[in-house]
């Protein structure tokens, strides 16, 4: 019996040591360990990648100045069945705006003990520029390891590289801030697209990177159901915060005005 215990003890010690932290605690510790100013090389790599991504998409604007001057933002998607998306050309003012504010709140969850809330506020203009503020709050209530939380606020200046009536795609650059005893700023970038394939539905996907010493990645994809100025969404969200990965489902509701 003593021999069996001596053989199993190292294995039990290793296993117990590997699971002495919750996922959020591991994420925060990995970010704190790597918490340092962003090296110049990393900044240049991010900007080079940003430039490369933008070069993959031709400018969605027409060379016809008159054509571009008549592009506006719809009051909300599927306001008119013949004008399904976020942008429209040569449409009366009754269905268009020069800019639009969008608010979307999503509840995300990996399991009953690990969940969060994702609030996104955006403004898009007729000329293709936009601004986005994103607030992600995660909570983990683990019986063995206690309660943990992490909040990440991200701000991006966006440009809708292609902004057509059924399809638009954007690129963005900005900064983020980590809360919950980390208090660190980082550089952020993103790219995303939305396709209005059939009334009243659209498919949306977004990818974000942030550099806070450690790297934070966020990928989301899902379907949006548009009802008047309201949006109902459901999909999948993948997060990599420092070392741990989080695979989460999402459900949300939003409004445009």
Coordinates of C-alpha atoms in Angstrom, one line a residue:
X1 CA 0.0 0.0 0.0
X2 CA 2.8 2.4 0.9
X3 CA 4.5 1.6 -2.4
X4 CA 1.3 2.4 -4.4
X5 CA 1.0 5.7 -2.5
X6 CA 4.6 6.6 -3.2
X7 CA 4.1 5.9 -6.9
X8 CA 0.8 7.9 -7.2
X9 CA 1.8 10.8 -5.0
X10 CA 3.9 12.7 -7.6
X11 CA 1.1 12.2 -10.1
X12 CA -1.6 13.5 -7.7
X13 CA 0.6 16.5 -6.8
X14 CA 1.0 17.5 -10.4
X15 CA -2.7 17.1 -11.2
X16 CA -3.7 19.1 -8.1
X17 CA -1.1 21.8 -8.9
X18 CA -2.4 22.1 -12.4
X19 CA -6.0 22.7 -11.3
X20 CA -5.5 25.1 -8.4
X21 CA -6.7 28.1 -10.3
X22 CA -9.9 29.1 -12.1
X23 CA -9.7 29.9 -15.8
X24 CA -10.2 33.6 -15.2
X25 CA -7.5 33.6 -12.5
X26 CA -5.1 31.9 -14.9
X27 CA -6.0 34.5 -17.5
X28 CA -5.3 37.4 -15.2
X29 CA -2.1 36.0 -13.9
X30 CA -0.8 35.3 -17.4
X31 CA -1.5 38.9 -18.4
X32 CA 0.1 40.2 -15.3
X33 CA 3.3 38.1 -15.8
X34 CA 3.6 39.4 -19.3
X35 CA 2.5 42.9 -18.4
X36 CA 5.0 45.3 -20.0
X37 CA 5.0 48.1 -22.5
X38 CA 4.3 47.0 -26.1
X39 CA 7.6 46.6 -27.9
X40 CA 8.0 48.7 -31.0
X41 CA 8.4 45.6 -33.1
X42 CA 5.0 44.3 -32.0
X43 CA 3.4 47.7 -32.8
X44 CA 4.9 47.6 -36.3
X45 CA 3.8 44.0 -36.8
X46 CA 0.2 45.0 -35.9
X47 CA 0.2 48.0 -38.2
X48 CA 1.7 45.9 -41.0
X49 CA -1.0 43.3 -40.5
X50 CA -3.6 46.0 -40.4
X51 CA -2.3 47.4 -43.8
X52 CA -2.2 44.0 -45.3
X53 CA -5.8 43.1 -44.3
X54 CA -7.1 46.4 -45.7
X55 CA -5.3 45.8 -49.0
X56 CA -7.2 42.6 -49.5
X57 CA -10.5 44.6 -49.9
X58 CA -11.0 47.0 -52.7
X59 CA -12.5 50.3 -51.8
X60 CA -16.3 49.9 -51.8
X61 CA -16.9 53.4 -52.9
X62 CA -17.5 54.2 -56.6
X63 CA -15.2 56.6 -58.5
X64 CA -18.3 58.5 -59.5
X65 CA -18.3 61.5 -57.0
X66 CA -22.0 62.0 -57.5
X67 CA -22.7 58.4 -56.8
X68 CA -20.7 58.5 -53.5
X69 CA -22.4 61.7 -52.4
X70 CA -25.7 59.9 -52.5
X71 CA -24.7 57.1 -50.2
X72 CA -26.4 57.2 -46.8
X73 CA -27.1 55.0 -43.9
X74 CA -30.4 53.2 -43.6
X75 CA -32.6 53.9 -40.6
X76 CA -32.2 50.2 -39.8
X77 CA -31.7 47.1 -41.9
X78 CA -34.7 45.9 -43.9
X79 CA -36.5 49.2 -43.4
X80 CA -37.5 48.7 -47.0
X81 CA -37.4 45.1 -48.4
X82 CA -35.5 46.4 -51.5
X83 CA -32.9 48.1 -49.3
X84 CA -31.8 45.4 -47.0
X85 CA -28.5 46.4 -45.5
X86 CA -26.8 49.2 -43.5
X87 CA -26.1 51.4 -46.5
X88 CA -28.1 52.6 -49.5
X89 CA -27.6 54.7 -52.7
X90 CA -30.0 57.2 -54.2
X91 CA -32.8 56.7 -51.6
X92 CA -35.3 59.2 -50.2
X93 CA -34.5 60.9 -46.9
X94 CA -37.5 59.1 -45.4
X95 CA -35.5 55.8 -45.2
X96 CA -32.0 57.2 -44.7
X97 CA -29.8 59.0 -42.2
X98 CA -26.4 60.6 -42.2
X99 CA -25.3 58.5 -39.3
X100 CA -26.8 55.8 -37.0
X101 CA -26.2 54.6 -33.4
X102 CA -26.4 50.9 -32.7
X103 CA -26.5 49.2 -29.3
X104 CA -26.2 45.4 -28.9
X105 CA -26.0 43.6 -25.6
X106 CA -25.1 39.9 -25.6
X107 CA -25.1 37.3 -22.8
X108 CA -22.3 34.8 -23.2
X109 CA -21.7 31.6 -21.4
X110 CA -19.3 28.6 -21.4
X111 CA -21.0 26.7 -18.6
X112 CA -23.2 27.6 -15.6
X113 CA -20.1 28.6 -13.6
X114 CA -18.4 30.7 -16.3
X115 CA -20.4 33.4 -18.1
X116 CA -20.4 37.1 -19.1
X117 CA -22.0 40.1 -20.7
X118 CA -20.8 41.8 -23.9
X119 CA -22.1 45.4 -24.5
X120 CA -21.3 47.0 -27.8
X121 CA -22.1 50.6 -28.8
X122 CA -21.3 51.8 -32.3
X123 CA -21.8 54.8 -34.5
X124 CA -21.6 54.5 -38.3
X125 CA -21.7 57.5 -40.8
X126 CA -22.7 57.7 -44.4
X127 CA -19.0 58.3 -45.5
X128 CA -18.0 54.9 -44.1
X129 CA -16.3 55.9 -40.8
X130 CA -17.4 54.6 -37.5
X131 CA -16.7 54.5 -33.8
X132 CA -17.1 51.5 -31.5
X133 CA -17.0 51.1 -27.7
X134 CA -17.0 47.5 -26.5
X135 CA -17.3 46.4 -22.8
X136 CA -16.8 42.7 -22.0
X137 CA -17.4 41.5 -18.4
X138 CA -16.7 37.9 -17.4
X139 CA -17.6 36.2 -14.2
X140 CA -16.5 32.8 -12.9
X141 CA -18.0 31.3 -9.7
X142 CA -16.1 28.0 -9.1
X143 CA -16.9 25.9 -6.0
X144 CA -13.3 24.9 -5.6
X145 CA -11.6 28.2 -6.4
X146 CA -14.0 30.9 -5.4
X147 CA -15.3 33.9 -7.4
X148 CA -13.3 35.8 -10.1
X149 CA -14.1 38.5 -12.6
X150 CA -12.4 40.3 -15.5
X151 CA -13.5 43.4 -17.4
X152 CA -12.1 44.6 -20.7
X153 CA -13.1 47.9 -22.4
X154 CA -12.1 48.5 -26.0
X155 CA -12.5 51.6 -28.2
X156 CA -12.0 51.5 -32.0
X157 CA -12.0 54.0 -34.8
X158 CA -13.5 52.0 -37.7
X159 CA -13.6 52.4 -41.5
X160 CA -16.2 50.4 -43.5
X161 CA -13.9 49.5 -46.4
X162 CA -16.8 48.0 -48.3
X163 CA -20.2 49.5 -47.6
X164 CA -22.7 48.2 -50.1
X165 CA -26.4 47.6 -49.8
X166 CA -26.1 43.9 -48.9
X167 CA -22.6 43.6 -47.6
X168 CA -20.2 45.7 -45.5
X169 CA -16.8 45.0 -44.0
X170 CA -14.8 47.1 -41.6
X171 CA -11.3 47.5 -40.3
X172 CA -10.5 49.3 -37.0
X173 CA -7.7 50.5 -34.8
X174 CA -7.8 51.7 -31.2
X175 CA -7.0 50.8 -27.6
X176 CA -8.3 48.7 -24.7
X177 CA -8.1 48.8 -20.9
X178 CA -8.0 45.8 -18.5
X179 CA -9.7 46.2 -15.2
X180 CA -9.9 44.0 -12.0
X181 CA -6.5 44.6 -10.4
X182 CA -4.7 44.7 -13.8
X183 CA -5.2 48.3 -14.9
X184 CA -3.3 48.1 -18.1
X185 CA -3.7 49.8 -21.5
X186 CA -3.1 48.0 -24.8
X187 CA -3.2 48.5 -28.5
X188 CA -6.2 46.9 -30.3
X189 CA -7.2 46.2 -33.9
X190 CA -10.1 44.5 -35.5
X191 CA -11.8 43.4 -38.7
X192 CA -15.4 42.3 -39.4
X193 CA -18.2 41.9 -41.9
X194 CA -22.0 41.5 -42.2
X195 CA -23.9 40.0 -45.1
X196 CA -27.7 40.5 -45.5
X197 CA -28.6 37.3 -47.4
X198 CA -32.3 37.0 -46.9
X199 CA -35.0 39.1 -45.2
X200 CA -35.0 39.5 -42.2
X201 CA -31.6 37.8 -41.5
X202 CA -27.9 38.7 -41.7
X203 CA -24.7 36.8 -41.0
X204 CA -22.0 38.7 -39.0
X205 CA -18.5 37.8 -38.1
X206 CA -15.8 39.9 -36.2
X207 CA -12.2 39.3 -35.1
X208 CA -10.3 41.4 -32.6
X209 CA -6.7 41.5 -31.3
X210 CA -5.3 43.3 -28.3
X211 CA -1.8 43.5 -27.0
X212 CA -1.5 44.0 -23.2
X213 CA 1.9 42.4 -22.7
X214 CA 0.0 39.2 -23.2
X215 CA -2.3 38.8 -26.2
X216 CA -6.1 38.9 -26.2
X217 CA -8.0 37.5 -29.1
X218 CA -11.7 37.6 -29.7
X219 CA -13.7 35.9 -32.5
X220 CA -17.4 36.0 -32.8
X221 CA -19.8 34.7 -35.5
X222 CA -23.5 34.3 -35.7
X223 CA -26.9 35.2 -37.1
X224 CA -28.9 38.4 -36.6
X225 CA -32.7 38.6 -36.9
X226 CA -33.9 42.1 -37.7
X227 CA -37.4 43.2 -36.6
X228 CA -38.0 46.9 -37.3
X229 CA -35.2 48.7 -35.5
X230 CA -34.5 45.8 -33.1
X231 CA -31.9 43.0 -33.5
X232 CA -32.0 39.5 -32.0
X233 CA -28.7 37.6 -32.3
X234 CA -27.4 34.2 -31.5
X235 CA -24.0 32.7 -32.2
X236 CA -20.6 31.6 -30.9
X237 CA -17.7 33.6 -29.4
X238 CA -14.2 32.4 -28.9
X239 CA -11.9 34.2 -26.5
X240 CA -8.2 33.8 -25.8
X241 CA -7.1 35.9 -22.8
X242 CA -3.4 35.3 -22.1
X243 CA -3.0 31.6 -21.9
X244 CA -6.6 30.1 -21.4
X245 CA -9.2 29.7 -24.1
X246 CA -12.9 30.3 -23.7
X247 CA -15.5 28.8 -26.0
X248 CA -18.8 30.5 -25.4
X249 CA -22.3 30.7 -26.8
X250 CA -24.1 34.0 -27.1
X251 CA -27.6 35.4 -27.2
X252 CA -28.4 39.1 -27.5
X253 CA -30.7 41.9 -28.3
X254 CA -30.0 45.3 -29.8
X255 CA -31.6 48.5 -31.2
X256 CA -30.7 51.0 -33.9
X257 CA -31.7 54.7 -33.7

